[in-house]
Coordinates of C-alpha atoms and ligand atoms in Angstrom, one line a residue:
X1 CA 24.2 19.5 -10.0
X2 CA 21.4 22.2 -9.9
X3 CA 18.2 21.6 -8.5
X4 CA 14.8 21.8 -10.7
X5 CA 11.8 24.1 -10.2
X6 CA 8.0 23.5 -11.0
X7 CA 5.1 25.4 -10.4
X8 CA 1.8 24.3 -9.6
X9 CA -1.6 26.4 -10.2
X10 CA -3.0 25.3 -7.1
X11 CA -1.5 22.1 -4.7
X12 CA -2.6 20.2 -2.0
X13 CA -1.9 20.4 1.4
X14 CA -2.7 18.8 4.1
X15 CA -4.9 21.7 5.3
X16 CA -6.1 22.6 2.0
X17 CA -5.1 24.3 -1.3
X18 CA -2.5 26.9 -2.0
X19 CA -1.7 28.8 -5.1
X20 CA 1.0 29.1 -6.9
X21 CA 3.2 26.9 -5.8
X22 CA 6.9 26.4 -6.7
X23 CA 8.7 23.1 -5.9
X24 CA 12.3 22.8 -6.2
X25 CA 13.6 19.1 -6.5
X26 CA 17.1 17.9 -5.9
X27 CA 19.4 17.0 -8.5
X28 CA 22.0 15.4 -6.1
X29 CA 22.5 18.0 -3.3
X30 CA 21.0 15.4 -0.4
X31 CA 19.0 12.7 -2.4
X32 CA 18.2 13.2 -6.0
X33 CA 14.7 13.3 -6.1
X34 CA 13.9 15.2 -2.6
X35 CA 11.7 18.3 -2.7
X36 CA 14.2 21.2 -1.5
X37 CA 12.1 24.3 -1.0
X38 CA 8.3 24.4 -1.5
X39 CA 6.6 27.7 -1.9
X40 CA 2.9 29.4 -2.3
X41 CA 2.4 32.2 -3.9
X42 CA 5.2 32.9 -6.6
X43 CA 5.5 33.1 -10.0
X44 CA 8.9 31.2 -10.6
X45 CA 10.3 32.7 -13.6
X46 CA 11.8 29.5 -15.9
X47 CA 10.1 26.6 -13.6
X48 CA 8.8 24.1 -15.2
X49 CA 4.5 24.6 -15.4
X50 CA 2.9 21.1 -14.5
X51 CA -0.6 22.0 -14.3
X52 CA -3.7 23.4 -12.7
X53 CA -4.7 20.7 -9.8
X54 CA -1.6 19.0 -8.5
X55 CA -1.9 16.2 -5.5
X56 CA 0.5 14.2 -3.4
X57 CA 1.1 10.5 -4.7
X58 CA -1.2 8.1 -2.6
X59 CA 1.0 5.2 -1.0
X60 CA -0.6 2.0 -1.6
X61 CA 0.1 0.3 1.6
X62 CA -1.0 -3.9 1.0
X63 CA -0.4 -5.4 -2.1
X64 CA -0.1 -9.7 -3.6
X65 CA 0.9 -8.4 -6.9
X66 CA 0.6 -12.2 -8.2
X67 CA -3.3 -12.0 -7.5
X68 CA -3.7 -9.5 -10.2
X69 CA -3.2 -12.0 -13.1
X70 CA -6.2 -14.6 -11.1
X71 CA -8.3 -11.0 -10.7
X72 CA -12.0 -12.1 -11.8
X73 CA -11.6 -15.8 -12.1
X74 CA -13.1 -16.4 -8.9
X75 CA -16.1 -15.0 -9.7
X76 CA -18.1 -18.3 -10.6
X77 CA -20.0 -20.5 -8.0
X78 CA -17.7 -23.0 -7.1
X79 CA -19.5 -24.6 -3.6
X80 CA -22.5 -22.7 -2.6
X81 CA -20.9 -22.2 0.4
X82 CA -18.2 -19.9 -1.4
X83 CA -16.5 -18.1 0.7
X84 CA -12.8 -16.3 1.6
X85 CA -11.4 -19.9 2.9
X86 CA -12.6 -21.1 -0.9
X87 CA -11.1 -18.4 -2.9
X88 CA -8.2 -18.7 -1.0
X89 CA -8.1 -22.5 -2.1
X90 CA -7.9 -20.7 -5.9
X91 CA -5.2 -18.4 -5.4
X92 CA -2.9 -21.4 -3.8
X93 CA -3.7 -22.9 -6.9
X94 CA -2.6 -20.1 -8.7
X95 CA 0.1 -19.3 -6.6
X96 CA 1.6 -22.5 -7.0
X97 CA 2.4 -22.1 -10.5
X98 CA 4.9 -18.5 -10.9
X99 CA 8.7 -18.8 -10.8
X100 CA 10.2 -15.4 -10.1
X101 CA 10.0 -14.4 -14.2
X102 CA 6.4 -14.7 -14.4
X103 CA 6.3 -12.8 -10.7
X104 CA 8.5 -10.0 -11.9
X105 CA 6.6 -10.0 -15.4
X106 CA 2.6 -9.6 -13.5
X107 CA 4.1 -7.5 -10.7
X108 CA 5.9 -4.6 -13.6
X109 CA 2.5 -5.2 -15.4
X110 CA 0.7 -4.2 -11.8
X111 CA 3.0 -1.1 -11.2
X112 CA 2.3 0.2 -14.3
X113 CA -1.3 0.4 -13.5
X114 CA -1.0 1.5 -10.0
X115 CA 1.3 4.2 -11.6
X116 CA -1.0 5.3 -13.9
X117 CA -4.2 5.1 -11.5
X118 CA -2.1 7.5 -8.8
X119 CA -0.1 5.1 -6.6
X120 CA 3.1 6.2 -6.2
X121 CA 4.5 3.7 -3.2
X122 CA 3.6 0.0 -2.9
X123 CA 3.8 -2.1 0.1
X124 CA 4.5 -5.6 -1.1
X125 CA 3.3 -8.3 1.4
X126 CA 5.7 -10.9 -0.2
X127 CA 5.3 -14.4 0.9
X128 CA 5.8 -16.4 -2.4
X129 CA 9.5 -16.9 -1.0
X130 CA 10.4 -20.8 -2.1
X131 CA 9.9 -23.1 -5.2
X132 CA 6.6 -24.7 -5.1
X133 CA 7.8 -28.1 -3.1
X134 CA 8.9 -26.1 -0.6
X135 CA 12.7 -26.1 -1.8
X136 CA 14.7 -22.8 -1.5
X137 CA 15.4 -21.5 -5.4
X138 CA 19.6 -21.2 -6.2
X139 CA 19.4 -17.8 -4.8
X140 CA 17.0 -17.6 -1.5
X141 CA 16.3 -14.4 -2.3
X142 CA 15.0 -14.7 -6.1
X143 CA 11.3 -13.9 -5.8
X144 CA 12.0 -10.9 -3.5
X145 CA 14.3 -9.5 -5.8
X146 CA 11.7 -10.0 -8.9
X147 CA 10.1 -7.7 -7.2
X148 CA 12.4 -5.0 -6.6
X149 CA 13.3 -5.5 -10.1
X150 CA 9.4 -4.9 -11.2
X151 CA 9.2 -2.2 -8.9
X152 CA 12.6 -0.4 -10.6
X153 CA 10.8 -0.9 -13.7
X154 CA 8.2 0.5 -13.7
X155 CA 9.5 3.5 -11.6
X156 CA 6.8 2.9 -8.7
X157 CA 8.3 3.3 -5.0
X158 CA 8.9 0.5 -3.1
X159 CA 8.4 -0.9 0.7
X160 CA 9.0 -4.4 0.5
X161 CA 7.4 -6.7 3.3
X162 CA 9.2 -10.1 3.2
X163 CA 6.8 -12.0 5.2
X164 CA 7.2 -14.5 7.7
X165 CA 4.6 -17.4 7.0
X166 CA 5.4 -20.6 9.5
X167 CA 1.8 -22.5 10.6
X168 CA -1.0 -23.3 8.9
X169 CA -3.0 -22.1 11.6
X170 CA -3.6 -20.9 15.8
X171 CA -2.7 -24.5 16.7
X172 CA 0.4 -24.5 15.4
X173 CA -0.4 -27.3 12.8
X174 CA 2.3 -27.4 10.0
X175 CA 2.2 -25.9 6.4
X176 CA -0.6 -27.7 4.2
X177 CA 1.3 -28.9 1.0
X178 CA 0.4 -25.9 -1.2
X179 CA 1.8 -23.2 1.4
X180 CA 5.3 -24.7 1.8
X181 CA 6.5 -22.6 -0.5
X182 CA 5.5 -19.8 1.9
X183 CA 8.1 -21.0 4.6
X184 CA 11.1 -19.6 6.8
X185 CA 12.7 -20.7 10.1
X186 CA 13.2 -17.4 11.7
X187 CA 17.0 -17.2 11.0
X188 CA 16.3 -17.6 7.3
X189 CA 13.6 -14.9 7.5
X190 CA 16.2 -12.7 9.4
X191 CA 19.1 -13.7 6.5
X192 CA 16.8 -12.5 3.7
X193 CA 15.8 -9.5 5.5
X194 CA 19.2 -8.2 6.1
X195 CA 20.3 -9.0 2.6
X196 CA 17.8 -6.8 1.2
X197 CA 18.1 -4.0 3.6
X198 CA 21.5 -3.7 2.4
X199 CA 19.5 -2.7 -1.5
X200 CA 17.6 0.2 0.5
X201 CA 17.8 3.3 -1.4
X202 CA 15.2 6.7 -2.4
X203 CA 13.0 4.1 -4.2
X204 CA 13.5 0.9 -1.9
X205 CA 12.5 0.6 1.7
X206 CA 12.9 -2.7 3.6
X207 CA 10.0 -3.7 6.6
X208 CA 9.0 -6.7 8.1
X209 CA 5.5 -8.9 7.7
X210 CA 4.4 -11.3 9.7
X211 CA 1.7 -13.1 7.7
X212 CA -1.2 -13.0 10.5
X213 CA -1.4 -14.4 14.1
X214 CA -2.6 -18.2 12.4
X215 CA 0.9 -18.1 10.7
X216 CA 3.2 -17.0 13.2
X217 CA 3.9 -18.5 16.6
X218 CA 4.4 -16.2 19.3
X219 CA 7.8 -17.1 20.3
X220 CA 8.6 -16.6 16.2
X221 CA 6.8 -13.3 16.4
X222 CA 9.6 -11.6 19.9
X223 CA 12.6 -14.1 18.0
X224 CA 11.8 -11.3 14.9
X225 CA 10.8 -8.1 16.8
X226 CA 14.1 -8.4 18.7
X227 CA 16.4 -9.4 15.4
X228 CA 15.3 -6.1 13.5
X229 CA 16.6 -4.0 16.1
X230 CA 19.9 -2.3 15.2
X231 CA 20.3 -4.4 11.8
X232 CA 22.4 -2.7 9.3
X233 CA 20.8 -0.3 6.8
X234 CA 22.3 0.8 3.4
X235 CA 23.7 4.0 3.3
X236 CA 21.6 5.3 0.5
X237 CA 18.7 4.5 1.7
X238 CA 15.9 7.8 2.2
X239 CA 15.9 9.3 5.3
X240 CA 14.3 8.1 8.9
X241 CA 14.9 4.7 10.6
X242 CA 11.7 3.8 10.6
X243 CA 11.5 -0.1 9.4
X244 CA 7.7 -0.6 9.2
X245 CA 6.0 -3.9 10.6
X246 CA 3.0 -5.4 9.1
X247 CA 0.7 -8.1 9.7
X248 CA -3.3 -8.9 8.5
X249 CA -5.2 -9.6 11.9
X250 CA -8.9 -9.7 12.1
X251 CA -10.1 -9.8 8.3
X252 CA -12.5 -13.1 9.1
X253 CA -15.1 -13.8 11.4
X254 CA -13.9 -17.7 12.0
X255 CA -10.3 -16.2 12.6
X256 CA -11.4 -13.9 15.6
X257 CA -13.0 -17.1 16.9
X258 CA -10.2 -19.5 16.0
X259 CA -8.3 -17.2 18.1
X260 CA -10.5 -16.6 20.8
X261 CA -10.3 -21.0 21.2
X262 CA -6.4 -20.9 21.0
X263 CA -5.7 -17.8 23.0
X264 CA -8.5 -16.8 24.7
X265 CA -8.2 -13.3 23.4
X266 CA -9.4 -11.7 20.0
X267 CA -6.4 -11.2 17.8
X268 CA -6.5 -7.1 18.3
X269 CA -6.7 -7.8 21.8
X270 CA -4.5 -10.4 21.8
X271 CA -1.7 -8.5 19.7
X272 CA -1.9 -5.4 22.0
X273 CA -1.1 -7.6 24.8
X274 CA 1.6 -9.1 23.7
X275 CA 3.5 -6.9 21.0
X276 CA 5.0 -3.3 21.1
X277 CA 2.5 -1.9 18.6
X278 CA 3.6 1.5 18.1
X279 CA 3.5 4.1 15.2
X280 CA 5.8 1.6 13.0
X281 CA 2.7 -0.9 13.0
X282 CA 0.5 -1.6 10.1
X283 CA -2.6 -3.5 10.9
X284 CA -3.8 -4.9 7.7
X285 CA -8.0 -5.6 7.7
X286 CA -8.9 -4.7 11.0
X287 CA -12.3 -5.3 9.9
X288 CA -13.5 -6.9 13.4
X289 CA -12.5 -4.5 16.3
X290 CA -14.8 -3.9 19.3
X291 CA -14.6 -0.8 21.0
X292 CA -12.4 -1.5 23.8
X293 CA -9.6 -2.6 20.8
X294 CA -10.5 0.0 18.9
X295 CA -9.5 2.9 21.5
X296 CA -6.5 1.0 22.6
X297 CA -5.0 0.8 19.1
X298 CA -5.9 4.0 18.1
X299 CA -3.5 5.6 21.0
X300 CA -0.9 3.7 20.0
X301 CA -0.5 5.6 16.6
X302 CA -0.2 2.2 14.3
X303 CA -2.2 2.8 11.3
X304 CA -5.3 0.3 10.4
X305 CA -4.5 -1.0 6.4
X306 CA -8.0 -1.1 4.6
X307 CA -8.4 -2.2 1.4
X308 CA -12.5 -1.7 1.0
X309 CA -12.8 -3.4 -3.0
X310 CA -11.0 -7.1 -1.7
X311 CA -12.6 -6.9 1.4
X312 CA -16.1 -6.1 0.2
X313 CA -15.0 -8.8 -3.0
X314 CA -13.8 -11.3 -0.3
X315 CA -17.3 -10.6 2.0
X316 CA -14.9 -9.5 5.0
X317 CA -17.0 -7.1 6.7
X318 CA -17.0 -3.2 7.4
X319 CA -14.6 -1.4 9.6
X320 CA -15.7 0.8 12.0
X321 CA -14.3 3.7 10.1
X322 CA -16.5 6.3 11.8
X323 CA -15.1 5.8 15.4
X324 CA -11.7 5.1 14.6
X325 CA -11.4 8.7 12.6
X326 CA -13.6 9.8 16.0
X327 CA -10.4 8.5 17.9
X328 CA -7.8 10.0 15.6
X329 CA -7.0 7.2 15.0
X330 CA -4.7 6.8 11.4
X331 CA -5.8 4.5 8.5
X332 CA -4.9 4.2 4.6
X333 CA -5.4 1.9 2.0
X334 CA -4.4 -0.7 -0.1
X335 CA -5.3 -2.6 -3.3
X336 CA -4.5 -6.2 -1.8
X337 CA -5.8 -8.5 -4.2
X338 CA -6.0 -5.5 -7.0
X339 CA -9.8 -6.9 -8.0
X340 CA -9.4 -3.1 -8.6
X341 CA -6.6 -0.9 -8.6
X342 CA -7.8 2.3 -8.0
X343 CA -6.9 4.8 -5.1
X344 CA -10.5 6.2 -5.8
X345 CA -12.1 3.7 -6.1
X346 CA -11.4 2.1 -2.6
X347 CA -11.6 5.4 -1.3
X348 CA -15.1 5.8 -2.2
X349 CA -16.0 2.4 -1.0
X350 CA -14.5 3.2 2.2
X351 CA -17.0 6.0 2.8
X352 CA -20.1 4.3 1.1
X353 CA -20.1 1.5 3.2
X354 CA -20.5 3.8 5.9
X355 CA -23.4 5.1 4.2
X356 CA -24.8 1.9 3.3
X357 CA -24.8 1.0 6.8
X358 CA -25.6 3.9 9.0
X359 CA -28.2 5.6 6.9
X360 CA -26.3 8.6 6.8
X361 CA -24.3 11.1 4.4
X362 CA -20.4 12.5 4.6
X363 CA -19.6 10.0 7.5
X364 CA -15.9 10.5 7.5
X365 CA -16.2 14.9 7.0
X366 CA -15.5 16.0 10.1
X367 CA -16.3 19.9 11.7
X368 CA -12.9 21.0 11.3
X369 CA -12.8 19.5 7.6
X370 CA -16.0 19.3 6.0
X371 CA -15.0 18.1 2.7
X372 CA -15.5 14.3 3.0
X373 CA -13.0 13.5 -0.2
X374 CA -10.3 15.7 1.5
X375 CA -10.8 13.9 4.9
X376 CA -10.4 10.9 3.0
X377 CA -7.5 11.4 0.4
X378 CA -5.6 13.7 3.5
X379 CA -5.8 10.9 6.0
X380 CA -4.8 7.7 3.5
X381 CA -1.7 9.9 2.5
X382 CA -0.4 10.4 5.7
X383 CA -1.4 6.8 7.2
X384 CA -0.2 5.2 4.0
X385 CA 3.3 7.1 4.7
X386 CA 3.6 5.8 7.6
X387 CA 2.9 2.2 6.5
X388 CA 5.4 2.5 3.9
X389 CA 8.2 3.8 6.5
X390 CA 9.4 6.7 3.5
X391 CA 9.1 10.4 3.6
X392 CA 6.5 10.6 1.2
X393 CA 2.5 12.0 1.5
X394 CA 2.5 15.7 1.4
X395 CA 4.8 18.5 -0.2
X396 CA 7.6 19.2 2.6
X397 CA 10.8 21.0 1.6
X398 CA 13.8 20.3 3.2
X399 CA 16.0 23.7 3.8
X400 CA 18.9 23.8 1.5
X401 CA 20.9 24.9 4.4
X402 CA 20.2 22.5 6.7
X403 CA 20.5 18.8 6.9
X404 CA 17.4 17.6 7.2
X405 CA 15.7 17.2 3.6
X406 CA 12.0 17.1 2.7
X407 CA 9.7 14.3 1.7
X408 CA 10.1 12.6 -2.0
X409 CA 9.2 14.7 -4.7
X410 CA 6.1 12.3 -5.8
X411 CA 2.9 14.4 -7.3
X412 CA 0.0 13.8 -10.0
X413 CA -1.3 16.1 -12.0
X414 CA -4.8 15.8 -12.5
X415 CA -6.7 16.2 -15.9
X416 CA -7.5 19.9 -15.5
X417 CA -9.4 19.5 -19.5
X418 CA -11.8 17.0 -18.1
X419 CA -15.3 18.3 -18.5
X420 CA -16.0 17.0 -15.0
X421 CA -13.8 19.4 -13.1
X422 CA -15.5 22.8 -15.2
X423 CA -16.4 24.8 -12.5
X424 CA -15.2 22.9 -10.0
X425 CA -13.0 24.9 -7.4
X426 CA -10.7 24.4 -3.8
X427 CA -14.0 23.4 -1.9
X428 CA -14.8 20.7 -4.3
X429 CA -12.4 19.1 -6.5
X430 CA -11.1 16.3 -4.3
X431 CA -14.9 15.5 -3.9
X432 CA -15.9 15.6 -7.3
X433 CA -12.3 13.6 -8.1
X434 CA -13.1 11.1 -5.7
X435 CA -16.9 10.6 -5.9
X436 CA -17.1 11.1 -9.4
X437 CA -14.0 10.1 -11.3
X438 CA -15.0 7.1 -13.2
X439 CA -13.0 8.2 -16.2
X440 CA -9.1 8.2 -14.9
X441 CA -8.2 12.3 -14.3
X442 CA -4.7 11.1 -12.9
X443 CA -2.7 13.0 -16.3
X444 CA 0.6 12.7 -15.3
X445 CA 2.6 11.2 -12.4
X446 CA 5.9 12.0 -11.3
X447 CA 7.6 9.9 -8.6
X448 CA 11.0 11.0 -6.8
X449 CA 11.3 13.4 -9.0
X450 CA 10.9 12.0 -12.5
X451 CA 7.9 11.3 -14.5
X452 CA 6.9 8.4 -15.2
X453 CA 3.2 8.6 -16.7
X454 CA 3.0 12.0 -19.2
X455 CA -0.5 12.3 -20.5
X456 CA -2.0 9.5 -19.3
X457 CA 0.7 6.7 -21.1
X458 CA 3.4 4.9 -18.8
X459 CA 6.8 5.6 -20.4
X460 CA 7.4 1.7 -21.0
X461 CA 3.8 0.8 -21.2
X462 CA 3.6 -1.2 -24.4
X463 CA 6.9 -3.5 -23.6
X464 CA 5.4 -4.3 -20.0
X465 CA 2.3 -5.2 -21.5
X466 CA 3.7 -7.2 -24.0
X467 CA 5.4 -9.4 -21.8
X468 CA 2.8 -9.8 -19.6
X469 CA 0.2 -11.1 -22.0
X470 CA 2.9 -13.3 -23.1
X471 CA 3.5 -14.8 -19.6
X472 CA 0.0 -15.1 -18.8
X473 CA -1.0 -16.8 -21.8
X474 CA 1.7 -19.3 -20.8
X475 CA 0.6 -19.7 -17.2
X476 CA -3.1 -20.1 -18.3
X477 CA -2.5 -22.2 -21.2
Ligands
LIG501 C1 -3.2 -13.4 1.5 N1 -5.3 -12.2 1.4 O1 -2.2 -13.6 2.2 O2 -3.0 -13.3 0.2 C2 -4.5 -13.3 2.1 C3 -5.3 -14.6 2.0 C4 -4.8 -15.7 4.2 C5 -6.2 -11.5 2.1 N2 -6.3 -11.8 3.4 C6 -4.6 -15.7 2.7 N3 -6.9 -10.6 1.5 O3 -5.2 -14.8 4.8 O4 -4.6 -16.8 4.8
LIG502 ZN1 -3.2 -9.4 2.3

């Protein structure tokens, strides 16, 4: 089969903007959907013209795609003490009521949006694994796989995180009744993990989760780390090994102290000290880091999972974004509990809590990049890649002639028309994008090669919609 050939006005890079830019994306040669060659400065005679401003897909790297059908119904004074342990009381409730139909029907639903809004990978932190009393469904592996299934669907990439959810806390105190259906021995976690490794393809990558440090027991925590190593991988899965690892560790105040009681150690500390944290690491809300944490993970190369909107809608806390970018250290972002689904959105908030807090202007710009939108979409692509364990994040050919391939072809093409971006230029449309896009300038999206939004419509939009008002009028009824 022959490859295909686009050409881009002007494309980003990770160090910046080049012109004229020709793609060529694989029919079949390696893995359909790879970029082959990638080229500045030619005029491609017959390639297919995508646009003026054209930007890698942004991996969204933590998602609970169930949450977005409960997003804005905890919003009402429930105890005047609200707080993240009350909401959390909601979702169970909510959680407790989706079988895998209604899962696959919100999560499709989800996709779609994150599709059209310029997500192009999701990370699913999946622990919704049994029936609701705890019992395993007819096949064990029947929520995971309404994901996938969503995930196909809608054509988003995805990293699947089955997670590992055992106690209801640091002293080891069982499930409470509405988290059974969260729960796995280790061998069953290892079963379904190697069942759906054996799916793995361009669109599909398998890692692990463990939920957070309350939920998983230490001896639990080596009994996984040592079962991943060497198990079997599909074939057709994309290329690298990498199998990423995630786990949420210092999101809440009372956690770090719950910790501190049980372990004597905060939980960044704590985790360091025990675990291999290494580049395949995602730590999800490392909102409460002290220094000494902070410049130990940040040498490790594991990447720090923010997700500003839930955190700052869940009254988390602020990351110390300024000295872990100071440390090189590698972050990217996620939409978690999708209050808003919106790659600029949370990176806006990333940077304006900053602000908000230090008094002070373009906190994550740096001398060598003083563009504080490019620092920001630059570093959640290639941290977000990472998290998702898929060669995705930036436009790298593979040569034709060699084995190796290049990263997914996944690109958006942003709304050149819109009367925001007149006059805007290389030095300033990622800003103005960023800071500025209220209205959605994501025009068309393709991922692994094939679109999938065209003018700002998914190409199954209605249908998805459809079927998830329908389920959700059911669930709510
Ligand atoms: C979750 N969400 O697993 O959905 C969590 C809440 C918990 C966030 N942390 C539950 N944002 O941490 O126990
Ligand atoms: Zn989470």
């Amino acid at each position: 089969m022959s490859s295909r050939q686009f050409h881009a006005g002007n494309a980003w890079f990770a160090d910046g903007w080049r012109r004229d830019v020709c793609f060529e994306v694989d029919s079949g040669r390696y893995y359909p959907g790879a970029l082959l060659e990638v080229q500045p400065e030619v005029q491609a005679q017959g390639a297919e013209a995508l646009g003026r401003w054209i930007v890698p897909g942004m991996p969204n790297l933590h998602s609970h795609a169930f949450q977005r059908a409960m997003a804005g119904l905890a919003e009402r004074r429930g105890d005047p003490a609200d707080s993240f342990w009350t909401w959390r009381e909601v979702m169970y409730a909510f959680a407790g009521k989706l079988g895998p139909d209604d899962l696959r029907a919100i999560a499709t639903q989800l996709y779609v949006e994150m599709l059209k809004a310029g997500y192009t990978q999701v990370c699913e932190f999946h622990y919704l694994h049994q029936q609701a009393d705890g019992k395993a469904y007819a096949d064990p592996a029947a929520m995971s796989l309404a994901l996938v299934e969503a995930a196909q669907e809608a054509g988003i990439g995805l990293t699947l995180l089955p997670t590992l959810y055992m106690s209801g806390g640091f002293d080891g105190r069982p499930l409470g009744e509405r988290q059974r259906r969260f729960a796995h021995d280790v061998d069953g976690y290892l079963r379904l993990l190697e069942r759906l490794r054996l799916l793995e393809n361009a669109h599909l990558r398998i890692g692990v989760a463990l939920h957070s440090l309350r939920a998983v027991p230490e001896d639990a925590m080596h009994a996984v780390l040592s079962g991943i190593n060497g198990m079997p991988q599909s074939p057709s899965s994309a290329p690298g090994s990498m199998m990423p690892i995630h786990i949420h560790i210092a999101e809440q105040i009372g956690e770090v102290q719950d910790c501190l009681a049980a372990r004597n150690a905060r939980p960044i500390e704590w985790l360091l000290d025990h675990a291999p944290v290494d580049a395949r690491w995602c730590l999800v809300h490392a909102t409460h880091i002290n220094e000494s944490e902070l410049g130990r993970l940040a040498a490790t190369r594991a990447t720090v999972g923010l997700c500003p909107t839930t955190e700052a809608n869940l009254g988390d806390g602020v990351f110390p974004l300024k000295n872990w970018l100071d440390a090189e250290g590698s972050i990217g972002i996620g939409s978690d509990s999708h209050i808003s689904v919106s790659p600029i959105e949370e990176l806006r908030w990333l940077e304006y809590a900053q602000r908000l807090l230090t008094r002070h202007r373009n906190i994550s710009a740096s001398e060598a990049e003083p563009s504080t939108g490019a620092v920001l979409y630059g570093s959640a692509l290639h941290g977000g890649a990472n998290a998702s364990g898929v060669p995705i994040g930036s436009f790298i050919g593979g040569d034709p002639e060699l084995p190796s391939v290049g990263n997914r072809a996944d690109l958006l093409v942003l709304d050149e028309t819109s009367p925001l971006l007149a006059g805007r230029d290389a030095s300033n449309l990622i800003d103005t994008w960023i800071f500025a896009g209220n209205s959605n300038l994501v025009r068309d999206v393709m991922v692994n090669g094939d679109w999938v939004v065209r003018d700002f419509r998914h190409r199954d939009e209605a249908r998805i919609a459809a079927r998830y008002r329908a389920v959700i009028a059911r669930l709510h009824a």
